[in-house]
Amino acid sequence: MSALTLGFIPLTDCAPLIVAQDRGLFAAEGLDVALSREASWATIRDKVAVGALDAAHMLAPMTLAATAGIGEPAAPMLAPLALAVNGAGVTLSNRLIHALPTGAETPQETAMALAGFIAQGRAAGEPPLTFAVVFPFSMHMYALRYWLASAGVDPDRDVRLVVVPPPRMVEQLRTGQVDGICVGAPWNTVASRGGLGRVVLRTSQFWPAGPDKVLGVTAEFARREPQHLQALLRALVRAQAWCDAPENHRDLADLLSRPEYVGAEADVIAPAIADELVFHRDGASVPRLEHARWFLDQMRRWNQIGPEVDAAGLATAVYRPDLALEALRATGLATPILPAPGPLFDGKTAGSA
């Protein structure tokens, strides 16, 4: 068997890697896989870049940023598989919820109420609110910015954004170090059920079937080990199909709840599996070029990249739907790819490009 080490962060959408290991799907493809639970997205990026991890559960925009060398030496990467869509959200602390005007129920209403509160605080000379995101290049960062900007909040001037690893988000909310978090499942549910705040936006409301995580590999690994990469993808798409089946949802929540995986109670993992996350159906496994282009548009909008970056060339170099489709056809799991609607909020306010 061929030995591979795959990294993951303790989030519900790491499920395809966990299931492929637990159910022997990697072994069936001749792969001897070791899973490595990592502490942060920066660690994942760096270990994949230097070859300490052969592949990993990764934030989709991270593969683009790493390839472009934004803030770090360039490490060309590929996204040959989308691992899941949906699953993230914004939770505001109880203190902030109680300070907002009553009657704000929808994400848009809450954003407008938050904008008014922020304006009042700025006029009174109060320090800005602090929101935690998981990484500078993430769906979480861009969804939070887009949502705030849709109400006229400038995320670079009116609030403070800090990076916190997903498993530490709940503690940051509990201790009052942040006023809100934008993180993936199950940590919003852990926070809300723990009485620490209220979920005010789910990314599935912001962008139904919107992108989030991918499998990330270096371009060098894909060039050097094309057969191993396809074996890895075949095992993972089979795992994704298993994850989507309703009859498997309880077993999946129980599996992920183990301390070596997500380490949260099965009852707080289960809701996102049942109601939000999609791993395979409707073409969810396929990394979509329009998703890559949207991420790059956001990077440009928020001054993470400049006009010198060839966004179109970068998108097609990193996002490889052809590799996912090859694995899906080989396993007989190819499905029609449904059109993906774009974000719901217009975003044509503060900081728009």
Coordinates of C-alpha atoms in Angstrom, one line a residue:
M1 CA 0.0 0.0 0.0
S2 CA 1.0 3.6 -0.6
A3 CA 1.4 5.7 2.6
L4 CA -0.1 9.2 2.8
T5 CA -0.7 11.6 5.6
L6 CA -3.8 13.8 5.4
G7 CA -4.5 16.8 7.7
F8 CA -7.8 18.1 8.9
I9 CA -9.2 20.7 11.3
P10 CA -11.9 19.5 13.8
L11 CA -15.0 20.7 11.9
T12 CA -18.0 18.8 10.6
D13 CA -17.0 19.2 7.0
C14 CA -13.8 17.2 7.5
A15 CA -16.2 14.2 7.4
P16 CA -15.2 12.8 4.0
L17 CA -11.7 12.2 5.3
I18 CA -12.8 10.6 8.5
V19 CA -15.4 8.4 6.8
A20 CA -13.0 7.2 4.1
Q21 CA -10.6 6.1 6.8
D22 CA -13.1 4.6 9.2
R23 CA -15.0 2.6 6.5
G24 CA -11.8 1.3 4.8
L25 CA -12.4 3.3 1.6
F26 CA -8.8 4.5 1.5
A27 CA -7.5 0.9 2.0
A28 CA -9.8 -0.4 -0.7
E29 CA -7.9 2.0 -3.1
G30 CA -4.5 0.6 -2.0
L31 CA -3.8 3.6 0.2
D32 CA -2.3 3.5 3.7
V33 CA -3.6 6.7 5.2
A34 CA -2.7 8.4 8.5
L35 CA -5.0 11.3 9.6
S36 CA -3.4 14.2 11.4
R37 CA -5.7 16.5 13.5
E38 CA -4.1 20.0 13.2
A39 CA -4.5 23.0 15.4
S40 CA -4.9 25.8 12.9
W41 CA -5.4 26.6 9.2
A42 CA -1.9 28.2 9.0
T43 CA -0.4 24.9 10.2
I44 CA -2.4 23.1 7.6
R45 CA -1.1 25.4 4.8
D46 CA 2.5 25.3 5.9
K47 CA 2.6 21.5 6.3
V48 CA 1.1 20.9 2.9
A49 CA 3.5 23.4 1.4
V50 CA 6.6 21.7 2.7
G51 CA 5.3 18.1 2.2
A52 CA 4.7 17.2 5.9
L53 CA 1.1 16.6 4.8
D54 CA 0.4 15.0 1.4
A55 CA -3.0 16.5 1.2
A56 CA -5.5 18.2 3.6
H57 CA -9.0 19.5 4.4
M58 CA -8.4 23.1 3.4
L59 CA -10.2 26.4 3.1
A60 CA -10.9 26.9 -0.6
P61 CA -9.5 30.5 -0.9
M62 CA -6.3 29.3 0.9
T63 CA -5.3 27.3 -2.1
L64 CA -5.5 30.4 -4.3
A65 CA -3.7 32.6 -1.8
A66 CA -0.9 30.0 -1.3
T67 CA -0.4 29.6 -5.1
A68 CA -0.3 33.4 -5.6
G69 CA 2.2 33.8 -2.6
I70 CA 0.0 36.3 -0.8
G71 CA 1.8 37.1 2.5
E72 CA 3.9 34.0 2.3
P73 CA 6.3 32.4 -0.2
A74 CA 4.4 31.0 -3.1
A75 CA 3.5 27.3 -2.8
P76 CA 1.5 26.3 -5.9
M77 CA -1.5 24.2 -4.9
L78 CA -4.5 22.5 -6.5
A79 CA -8.1 22.1 -5.4
P80 CA -9.0 18.8 -7.2
L81 CA -12.1 18.2 -5.0
A82 CA -14.7 20.2 -3.2
L83 CA -15.3 18.6 0.2
A84 CA -18.6 20.2 1.2
V85 CA -20.8 23.3 0.7
N86 CA -22.5 25.4 3.4
G87 CA -22.1 24.8 7.1
A88 CA -20.6 28.1 8.4
G89 CA -22.3 31.0 10.2
V90 CA -22.0 34.1 12.3
T91 CA -22.8 34.1 16.0
L92 CA -23.1 37.3 18.0
S93 CA -22.5 37.4 21.8
N94 CA -25.4 37.8 24.2
R95 CA -24.0 41.2 25.2
L96 CA -24.2 42.4 21.6
I97 CA -27.6 40.8 20.9
H98 CA -29.1 42.5 24.0
A99 CA -27.6 45.8 22.9
L100 CA -29.1 45.8 19.4
P101 CA -32.6 47.2 18.8
T102 CA -35.4 44.7 19.1
G103 CA -37.2 43.4 16.0
A104 CA -34.1 42.4 14.0
E105 CA -34.8 38.9 12.9
T106 CA -33.5 38.3 9.3
P107 CA -29.8 38.5 8.4
Q108 CA -30.4 41.8 6.6
E109 CA -32.3 43.3 9.5
T110 CA -29.6 42.2 11.9
A111 CA -26.9 43.7 9.7
M112 CA -28.7 47.1 9.6
A113 CA -29.3 47.0 13.4
L114 CA -25.6 46.2 13.9
A115 CA -24.6 49.0 11.6
G116 CA -26.6 51.5 13.7
F117 CA -25.1 50.3 16.9
I118 CA -21.6 50.5 15.5
A119 CA -22.2 54.1 14.3
Q120 CA -23.5 55.1 17.7
G121 CA -20.4 53.5 19.4
R122 CA -18.0 55.3 17.0
A123 CA -19.7 58.7 17.7
A124 CA -19.4 58.1 21.4
G125 CA -15.7 57.2 21.1
E126 CA -16.1 53.6 22.1
P127 CA -13.6 50.9 20.9
P128 CA -14.7 49.0 17.8
L129 CA -16.5 45.6 18.1
T130 CA -14.2 42.6 17.6
F131 CA -15.2 39.7 15.3
A132 CA -13.2 36.5 15.0
V133 CA -12.7 34.7 11.7
V134 CA -10.9 31.5 11.0
F135 CA -8.3 32.7 8.5
P136 CA -7.6 35.8 6.3
F137 CA -8.4 33.8 3.2
S138 CA -11.6 32.0 3.9
M139 CA -15.3 31.9 3.0
H140 CA -15.8 33.1 6.6
M141 CA -13.8 36.2 6.1
Y142 CA -15.5 37.1 2.9
A143 CA -19.0 36.3 4.0
L144 CA -18.7 38.3 7.1
R145 CA -17.2 41.3 5.2
Y146 CA -19.9 41.1 2.5
W147 CA -22.7 40.9 5.1
L148 CA -21.4 43.9 7.1
A149 CA -20.7 45.9 4.0
S150 CA -24.2 45.3 2.7
A151 CA -25.4 47.4 5.7
G152 CA -22.9 50.1 5.2
V153 CA -20.3 48.9 7.7
D154 CA -16.7 49.2 6.6
P155 CA -15.0 46.0 7.9
D156 CA -11.5 47.7 7.7
R157 CA -12.5 50.8 9.6
D158 CA -15.6 50.2 11.7
V159 CA -14.9 46.9 13.3
R160 CA -11.8 44.8 14.3
L161 CA -11.3 41.4 12.7
V162 CA -9.0 38.8 14.4
V163 CA -8.0 35.3 13.4
V164 CA -8.9 32.5 15.8
P165 CA -8.6 28.7 15.1
P166 CA -12.1 27.2 14.9
P167 CA -11.9 25.0 18.1
R168 CA -11.0 28.1 20.2
M169 CA -13.9 30.3 18.9
V170 CA -16.3 29.3 21.6
E171 CA -13.9 30.0 24.4
Q172 CA -13.2 33.4 23.0
L173 CA -16.9 34.2 22.9
R174 CA -17.4 32.8 26.5
T175 CA -14.6 35.0 27.9
G176 CA -15.8 38.2 26.1
Q177 CA -12.6 38.5 24.0
V178 CA -14.7 38.8 20.9
D179 CA -18.2 40.1 20.2
G180 CA -19.0 37.7 17.4
I181 CA -17.5 34.7 15.5
C182 CA -17.7 33.5 12.0
V183 CA -16.9 29.8 12.0
G184 CA -17.9 26.4 10.6
A185 CA -20.1 23.7 12.1
P186 CA -20.4 22.6 14.8
W187 CA -19.0 25.5 16.7
N188 CA -21.9 28.0 16.1
T189 CA -24.2 25.3 17.5
V190 CA -21.9 24.7 20.4
A191 CA -21.9 28.4 21.2
S192 CA -25.7 28.9 20.9
R193 CA -26.7 25.8 22.8
G194 CA -24.2 26.7 25.5
G195 CA -26.1 30.0 25.9
L196 CA -23.2 32.2 24.7
G197 CA -25.0 33.9 21.8
R198 CA -27.3 33.7 18.8
V199 CA -26.6 32.6 15.3
V200 CA -27.7 35.5 13.1
L201 CA -26.4 34.4 9.7
R202 CA -25.7 31.0 8.1
T203 CA -23.7 31.0 5.0
S204 CA -26.4 28.8 3.4
Q205 CA -28.7 31.9 3.8
F206 CA -26.0 34.2 2.4
W207 CA -25.2 31.9 -0.6
P208 CA -27.2 28.6 -0.9
A209 CA -24.8 25.9 -1.9
G210 CA -21.9 28.3 -1.5
P211 CA -18.3 27.1 -1.4
D212 CA -16.2 26.4 1.7
K213 CA -13.7 23.6 2.0
V214 CA -11.7 21.7 -0.6
L215 CA -9.1 19.0 -0.7
G216 CA -5.8 20.8 -1.0
V217 CA -2.6 19.3 -2.5
T218 CA 0.6 20.8 -3.9
A219 CA 0.9 21.0 -7.7
E220 CA 4.1 19.0 -7.3
F221 CA 2.3 16.1 -5.6
A222 CA -0.4 16.1 -8.3
R223 CA 2.3 16.0 -11.0
R224 CA 4.4 13.4 -9.2
E225 CA 1.6 11.1 -8.0
P226 CA -1.3 11.3 -10.4
Q227 CA -2.4 7.7 -9.7
H228 CA -2.3 8.2 -6.0
L229 CA -4.2 11.4 -6.3
Q230 CA -7.0 9.7 -8.3
A231 CA -7.1 6.9 -5.8
L232 CA -7.5 9.4 -3.0
L233 CA -10.3 11.2 -4.9
R234 CA -12.2 8.0 -5.6
A235 CA -12.1 7.1 -1.9
L236 CA -13.2 10.6 -0.9
V237 CA -16.1 10.8 -3.4
R238 CA -17.4 7.5 -2.1
A239 CA -17.2 8.8 1.4
Q240 CA -19.0 12.0 0.4
A241 CA -21.9 10.0 -1.1
W242 CA -22.1 8.0 2.2
C243 CA -22.1 11.2 4.2
D244 CA -25.1 12.6 2.2
A245 CA -27.3 9.5 2.8
P246 CA -29.9 10.4 5.5
E247 CA -29.7 6.8 7.0
N248 CA -26.1 7.4 7.8
H249 CA -26.4 10.8 9.5
R250 CA -26.6 9.6 13.0
D251 CA -23.7 7.2 12.6
L252 CA -21.7 10.1 11.0
A253 CA -22.4 12.4 14.0
D254 CA -21.4 9.7 16.4
L255 CA -18.2 9.1 14.4
L256 CA -17.2 12.7 14.3
S257 CA -17.9 13.2 18.0
R258 CA -14.9 11.1 18.9
P259 CA -12.2 13.1 20.6
E260 CA -9.6 12.3 17.9
Y261 CA -11.8 13.9 15.3
V262 CA -14.2 16.8 16.0
G263 CA -14.6 16.1 19.7
A264 CA -18.0 17.8 20.2
E265 CA -21.1 16.0 21.3
A266 CA -23.0 14.1 18.6
D267 CA -26.2 16.1 19.3
V268 CA -24.5 19.4 18.3
I269 CA -22.8 17.9 15.3
A270 CA -26.0 16.3 13.9
P271 CA -28.0 19.5 12.9
A272 CA -25.6 20.7 10.3
I273 CA -25.3 17.2 8.8
A274 CA -29.1 16.9 8.5
D275 CA -30.0 20.5 7.5
E276 CA -27.1 22.3 5.9
L277 CA -24.0 20.5 4.7
V278 CA -24.0 18.9 1.3
F279 CA -21.0 16.7 0.5
H280 CA -21.8 15.1 -2.9
R281 CA -25.2 15.6 -4.3
D282 CA -26.0 18.2 -7.0
G283 CA -22.3 18.2 -8.0
A284 CA -21.1 19.5 -4.7
S285 CA -17.9 17.5 -5.1
V286 CA -16.8 19.4 -8.1
P287 CA -14.6 22.5 -7.5
R288 CA -16.3 25.3 -9.5
L289 CA -14.4 27.9 -11.4
E290 CA -17.1 30.5 -10.7
H291 CA -16.4 29.9 -7.0
A292 CA -12.7 30.5 -7.5
R293 CA -13.4 33.7 -9.4
W294 CA -15.7 35.0 -6.7
F295 CA -13.0 34.4 -4.0
L296 CA -10.5 36.3 -6.2
D297 CA -13.0 39.1 -6.7
Q298 CA -13.3 39.4 -2.9
M299 CA -9.5 39.3 -2.5
R300 CA -9.3 42.2 -4.9
R301 CA -12.2 44.1 -3.3
W302 CA -10.5 43.9 0.1
N303 CA -7.0 44.8 -1.1
Q304 CA -5.5 41.4 -0.5
I305 CA -4.4 41.2 -4.2
G306 CA -3.7 43.9 -6.7
P307 CA -4.2 44.2 -10.5
E308 CA -0.9 42.5 -11.1
V309 CA -2.5 39.1 -10.2
D310 CA -3.9 37.3 -13.2
A311 CA -7.1 36.2 -11.5
A312 CA -8.4 34.2 -14.5
G313 CA -5.2 32.3 -14.9
L314 CA -4.9 31.7 -11.1
A315 CA -8.4 30.3 -10.9
T316 CA -7.9 27.8 -13.8
A317 CA -4.5 26.8 -12.5
V318 CA -5.7 26.0 -9.0
Y319 CA -9.3 24.8 -9.4
R320 CA -9.4 21.5 -11.2
P321 CA -12.9 20.2 -11.9
D322 CA -11.5 17.8 -14.4
L323 CA -9.8 15.8 -11.7
A324 CA -12.9 15.6 -9.6
L325 CA -15.0 14.6 -12.6
E326 CA -12.5 11.8 -13.5
A327 CA -12.9 10.3 -10.1
L328 CA -16.7 10.7 -10.1
R329 CA -16.9 8.9 -13.5
A330 CA -14.6 6.1 -12.3
T331 CA -16.8 5.4 -9.3
G332 CA -20.1 5.8 -11.1
L333 CA -21.0 8.7 -8.8
A334 CA -21.2 11.5 -11.3
T335 CA -24.3 13.6 -10.8
P336 CA -25.8 16.6 -12.6
I337 CA -24.2 19.9 -11.4
L338 CA -26.9 22.3 -10.5
P339 CA -26.5 26.0 -11.2
A340 CA -25.1 27.8 -8.2
P341 CA -26.9 31.1 -7.3
G342 CA -24.6 33.9 -6.2
P343 CA -24.6 35.7 -2.8
L344 CA -28.0 37.2 -1.8
F345 CA -26.8 40.6 -0.5
D346 CA -25.9 43.2 -3.0
G347 CA -22.7 44.3 -1.2
K348 CA -22.6 47.6 -3.2
T349 CA -21.7 49.7 -0.2
A350 CA -18.6 50.3 1.9
G351 CA -15.4 49.0 0.4
S352 CA -17.0 47.7 -2.8
A353 CA -14.8 47.3 -5.9

